[in-house]
Tab-separated table of C-alpha atoms and ligand atoms in Angstrom:
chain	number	residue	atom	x	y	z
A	1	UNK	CA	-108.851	-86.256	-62.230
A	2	UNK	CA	-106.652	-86.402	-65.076
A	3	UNK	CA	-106.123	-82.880	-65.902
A	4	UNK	CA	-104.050	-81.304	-68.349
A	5	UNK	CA	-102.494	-77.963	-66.910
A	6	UNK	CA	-103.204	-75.035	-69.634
A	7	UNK	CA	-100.143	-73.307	-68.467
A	8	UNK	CA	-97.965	-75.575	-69.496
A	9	UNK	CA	-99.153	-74.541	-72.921
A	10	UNK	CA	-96.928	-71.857	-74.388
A	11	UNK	CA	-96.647	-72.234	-77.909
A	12	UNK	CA	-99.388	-71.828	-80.292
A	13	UNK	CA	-99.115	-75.770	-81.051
A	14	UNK	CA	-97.923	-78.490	-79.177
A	15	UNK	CA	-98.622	-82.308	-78.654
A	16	UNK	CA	-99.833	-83.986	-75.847
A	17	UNK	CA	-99.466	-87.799	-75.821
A	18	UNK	CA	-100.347	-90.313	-73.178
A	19	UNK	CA	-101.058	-93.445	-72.233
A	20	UNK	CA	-103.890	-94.148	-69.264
A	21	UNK	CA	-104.562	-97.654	-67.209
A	22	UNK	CA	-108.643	-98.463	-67.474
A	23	UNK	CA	-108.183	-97.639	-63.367
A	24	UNK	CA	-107.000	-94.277	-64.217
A	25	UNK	CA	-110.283	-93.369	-66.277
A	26	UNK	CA	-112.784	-93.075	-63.458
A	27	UNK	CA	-115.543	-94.334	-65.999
A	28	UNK	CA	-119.077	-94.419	-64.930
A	29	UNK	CA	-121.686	-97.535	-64.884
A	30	UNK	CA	-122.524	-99.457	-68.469
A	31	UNK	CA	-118.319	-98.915	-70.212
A	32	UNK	CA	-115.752	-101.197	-69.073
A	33	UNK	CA	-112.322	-100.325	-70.585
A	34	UNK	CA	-110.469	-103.976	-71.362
A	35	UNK	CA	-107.050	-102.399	-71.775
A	36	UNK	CA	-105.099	-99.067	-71.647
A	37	UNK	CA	-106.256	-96.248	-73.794
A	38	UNK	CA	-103.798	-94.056	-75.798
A	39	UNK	CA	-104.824	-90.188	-76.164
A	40	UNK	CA	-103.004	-88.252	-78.510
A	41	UNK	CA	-103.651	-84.816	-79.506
A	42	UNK	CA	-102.267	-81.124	-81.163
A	43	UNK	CA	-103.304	-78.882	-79.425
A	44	UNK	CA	-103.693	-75.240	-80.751
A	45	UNK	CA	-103.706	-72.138	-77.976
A	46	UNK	CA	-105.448	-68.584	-79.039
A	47	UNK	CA	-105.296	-66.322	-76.565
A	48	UNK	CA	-107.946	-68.031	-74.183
A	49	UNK	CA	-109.404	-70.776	-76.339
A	50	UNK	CA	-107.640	-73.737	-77.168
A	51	UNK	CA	-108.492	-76.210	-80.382
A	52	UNK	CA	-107.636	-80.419	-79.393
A	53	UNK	CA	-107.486	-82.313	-82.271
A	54	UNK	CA	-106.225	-85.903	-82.108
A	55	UNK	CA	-107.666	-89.515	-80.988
A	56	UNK	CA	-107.957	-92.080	-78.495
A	57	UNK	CA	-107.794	-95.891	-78.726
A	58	UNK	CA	-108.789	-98.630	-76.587
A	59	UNK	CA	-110.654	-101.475	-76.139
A	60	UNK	CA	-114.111	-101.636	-74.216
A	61	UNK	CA	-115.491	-104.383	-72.915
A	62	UNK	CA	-119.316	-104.449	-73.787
A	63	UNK	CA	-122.510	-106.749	-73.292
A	64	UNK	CA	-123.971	-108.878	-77.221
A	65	UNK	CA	-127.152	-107.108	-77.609
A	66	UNK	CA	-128.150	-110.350	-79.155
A	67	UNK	CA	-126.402	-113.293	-76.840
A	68	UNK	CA	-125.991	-111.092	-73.673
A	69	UNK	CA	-122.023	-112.450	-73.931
A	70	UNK	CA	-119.164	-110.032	-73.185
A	71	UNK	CA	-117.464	-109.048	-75.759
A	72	UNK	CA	-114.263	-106.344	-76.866
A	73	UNK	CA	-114.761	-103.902	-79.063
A	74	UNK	CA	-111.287	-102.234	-80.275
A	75	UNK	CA	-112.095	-98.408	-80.388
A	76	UNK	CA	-110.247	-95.757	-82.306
A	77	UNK	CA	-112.450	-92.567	-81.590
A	78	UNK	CA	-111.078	-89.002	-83.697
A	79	UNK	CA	-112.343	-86.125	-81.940
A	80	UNK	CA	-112.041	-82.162	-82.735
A	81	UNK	CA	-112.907	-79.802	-80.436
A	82	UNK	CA	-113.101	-76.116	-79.145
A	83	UNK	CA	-112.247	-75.291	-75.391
A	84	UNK	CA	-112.903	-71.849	-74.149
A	85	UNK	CA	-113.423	-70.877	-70.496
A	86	UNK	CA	-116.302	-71.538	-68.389
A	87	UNK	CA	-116.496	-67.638	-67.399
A	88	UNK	CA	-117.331	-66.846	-70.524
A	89	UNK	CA	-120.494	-68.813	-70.864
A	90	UNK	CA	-122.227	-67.887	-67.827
A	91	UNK	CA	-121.229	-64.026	-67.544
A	92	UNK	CA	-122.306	-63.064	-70.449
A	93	UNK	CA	-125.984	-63.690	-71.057
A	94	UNK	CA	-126.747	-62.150	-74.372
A	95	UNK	CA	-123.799	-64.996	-76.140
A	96	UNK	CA	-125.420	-67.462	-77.687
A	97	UNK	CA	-124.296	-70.403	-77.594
A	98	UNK	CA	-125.550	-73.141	-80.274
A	99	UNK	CA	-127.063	-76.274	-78.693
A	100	UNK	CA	-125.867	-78.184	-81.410
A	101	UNK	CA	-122.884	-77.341	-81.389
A	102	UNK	CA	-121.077	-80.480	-79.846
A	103	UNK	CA	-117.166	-79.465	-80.523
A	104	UNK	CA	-117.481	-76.623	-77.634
A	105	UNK	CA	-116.719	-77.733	-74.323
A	106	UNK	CA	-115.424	-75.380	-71.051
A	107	UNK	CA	-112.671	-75.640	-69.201
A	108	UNK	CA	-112.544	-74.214	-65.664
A	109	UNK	CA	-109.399	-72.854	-63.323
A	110	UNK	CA	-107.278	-73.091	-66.858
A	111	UNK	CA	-107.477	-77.160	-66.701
A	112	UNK	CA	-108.871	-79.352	-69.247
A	113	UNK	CA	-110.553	-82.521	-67.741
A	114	UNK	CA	-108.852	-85.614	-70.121
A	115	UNK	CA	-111.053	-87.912	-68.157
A	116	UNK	CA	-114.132	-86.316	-69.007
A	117	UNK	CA	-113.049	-86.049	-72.677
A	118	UNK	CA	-111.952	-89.714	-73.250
A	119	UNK	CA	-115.386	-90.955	-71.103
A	120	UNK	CA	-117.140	-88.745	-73.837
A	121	UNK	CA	-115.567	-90.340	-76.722
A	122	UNK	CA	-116.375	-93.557	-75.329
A	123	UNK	CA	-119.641	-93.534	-75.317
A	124	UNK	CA	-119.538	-91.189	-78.680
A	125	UNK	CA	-118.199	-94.851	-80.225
A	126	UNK	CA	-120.394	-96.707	-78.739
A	127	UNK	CA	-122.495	-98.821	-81.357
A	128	UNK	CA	-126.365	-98.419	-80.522
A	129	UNK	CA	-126.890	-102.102	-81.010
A	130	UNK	CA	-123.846	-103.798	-79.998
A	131	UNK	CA	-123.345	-107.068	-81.456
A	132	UNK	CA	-120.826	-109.629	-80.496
A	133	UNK	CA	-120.268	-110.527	-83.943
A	134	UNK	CA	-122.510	-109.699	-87.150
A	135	UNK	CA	-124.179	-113.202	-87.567
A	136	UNK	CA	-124.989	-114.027	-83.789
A	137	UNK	CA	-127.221	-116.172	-83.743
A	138	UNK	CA	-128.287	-114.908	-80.224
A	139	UNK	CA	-130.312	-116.947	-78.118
A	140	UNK	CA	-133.152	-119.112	-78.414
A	141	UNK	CA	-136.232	-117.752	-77.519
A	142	UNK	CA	-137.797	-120.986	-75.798
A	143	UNK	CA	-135.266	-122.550	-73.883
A	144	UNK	CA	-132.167	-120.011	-73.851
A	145	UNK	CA	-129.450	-121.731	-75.339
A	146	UNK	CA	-126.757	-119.729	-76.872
A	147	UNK	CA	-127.200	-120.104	-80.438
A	148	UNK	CA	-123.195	-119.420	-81.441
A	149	UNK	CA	-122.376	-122.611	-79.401
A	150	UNK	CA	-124.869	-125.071	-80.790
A	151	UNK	CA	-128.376	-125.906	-81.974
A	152	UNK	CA	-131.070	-126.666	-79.278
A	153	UNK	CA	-133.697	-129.529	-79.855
A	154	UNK	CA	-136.532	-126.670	-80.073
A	155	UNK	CA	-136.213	-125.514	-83.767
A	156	UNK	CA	-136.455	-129.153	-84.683
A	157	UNK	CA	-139.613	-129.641	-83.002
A	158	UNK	CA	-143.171	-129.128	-84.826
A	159	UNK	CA	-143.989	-125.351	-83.725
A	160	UNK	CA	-147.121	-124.345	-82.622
A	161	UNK	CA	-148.483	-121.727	-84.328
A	162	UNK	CA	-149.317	-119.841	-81.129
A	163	UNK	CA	-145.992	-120.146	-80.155
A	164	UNK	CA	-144.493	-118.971	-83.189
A	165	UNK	CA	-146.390	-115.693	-82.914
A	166	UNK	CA	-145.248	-115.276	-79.189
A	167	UNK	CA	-141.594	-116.003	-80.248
A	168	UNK	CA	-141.888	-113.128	-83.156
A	169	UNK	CA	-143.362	-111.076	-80.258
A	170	UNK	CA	-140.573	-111.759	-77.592
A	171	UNK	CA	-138.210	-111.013	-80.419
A	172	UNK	CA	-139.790	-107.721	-81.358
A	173	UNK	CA	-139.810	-106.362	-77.657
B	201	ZN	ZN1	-123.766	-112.169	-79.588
B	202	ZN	ZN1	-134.115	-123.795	-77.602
């Protein structure tokens, strides 16, 4: 776990930067990271609660939506957010906490889990249609070939009718 000790925070601001090998990140199934990501924060302490305010850049490896090809996407994710400790949260029932609010997170035995907040930002930049590039072609819906690399021989053919409507389908789905 990459954890950044809270005691080590004395001041009411400091900066915290560091650079991580995609082997140190520990991230989870769907997100490979392509090449080492660079976290840099302020952080501000208040009493208990701590404010981290900075960004983290990589690269991630992801999958065309389009072609199915590989692909790196160069990320450079800005992130803001409120830490206050876990206690808090589950001792006292009548706080409210706001479901929406996203910037809150909890730390626990006064550590803040960097792993867990660069895996977040991850997938916070992850596009919801990722696209090697905007004009892939993608791939042909009869025989497969990858469009970006060359034509096939089916889009010169004389197209069914039928089959046209069963392409537009297999496209849709
Ligand atoms: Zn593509
Ligand atoms: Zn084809």
């Amino acid at each position: 776990m990459l954890s950044l000790n809270l005691h080590k925070i004395k001041t009411p601001h400091e900066r915290f930067e560091q650079t991580y090998a995609p082997e140190q990140l520990g991230v989870s199934e769907g997100l490979t990271v392509a090449a080492p990501a660079a976290l840099a924060f302020d952080i501000f302490k208040d009493n208990d609660q701590f404010r981290v305010v900075g960004d983290v850049k990589t690269t991630l490896e992801l999958s065309c939506s389009r072609c199915l090809e590989p692909f790196e996407l160069p990320i450079d994710q800005h992130f803001d957010l409120r830490y206050q400790p876990h206690a808090r949260n589950s001792g006292e029932g009548e706080r409210e906490i706001e479901e929406d609010d996203l910037t809150t997170a909890f730390y626990e035995n006064d550590e803040i889990d960097l792993g867990q907040l660069m895996r977040e930002q991850f997938y916070l930049a992850l596009p919801m249609k990722p696209l090697c590039r905007d004009d892939c072609k993608g791939l042909c819906a009869v025989c497969g070939t990858n469009l970006n690399r060359g034509a096939c021989l089916c889009s010169t053919r004389w197209e069914d009718p039928r089959f046209a409507a069963l392409k537009s389908w297999k496209r849709k789905s």
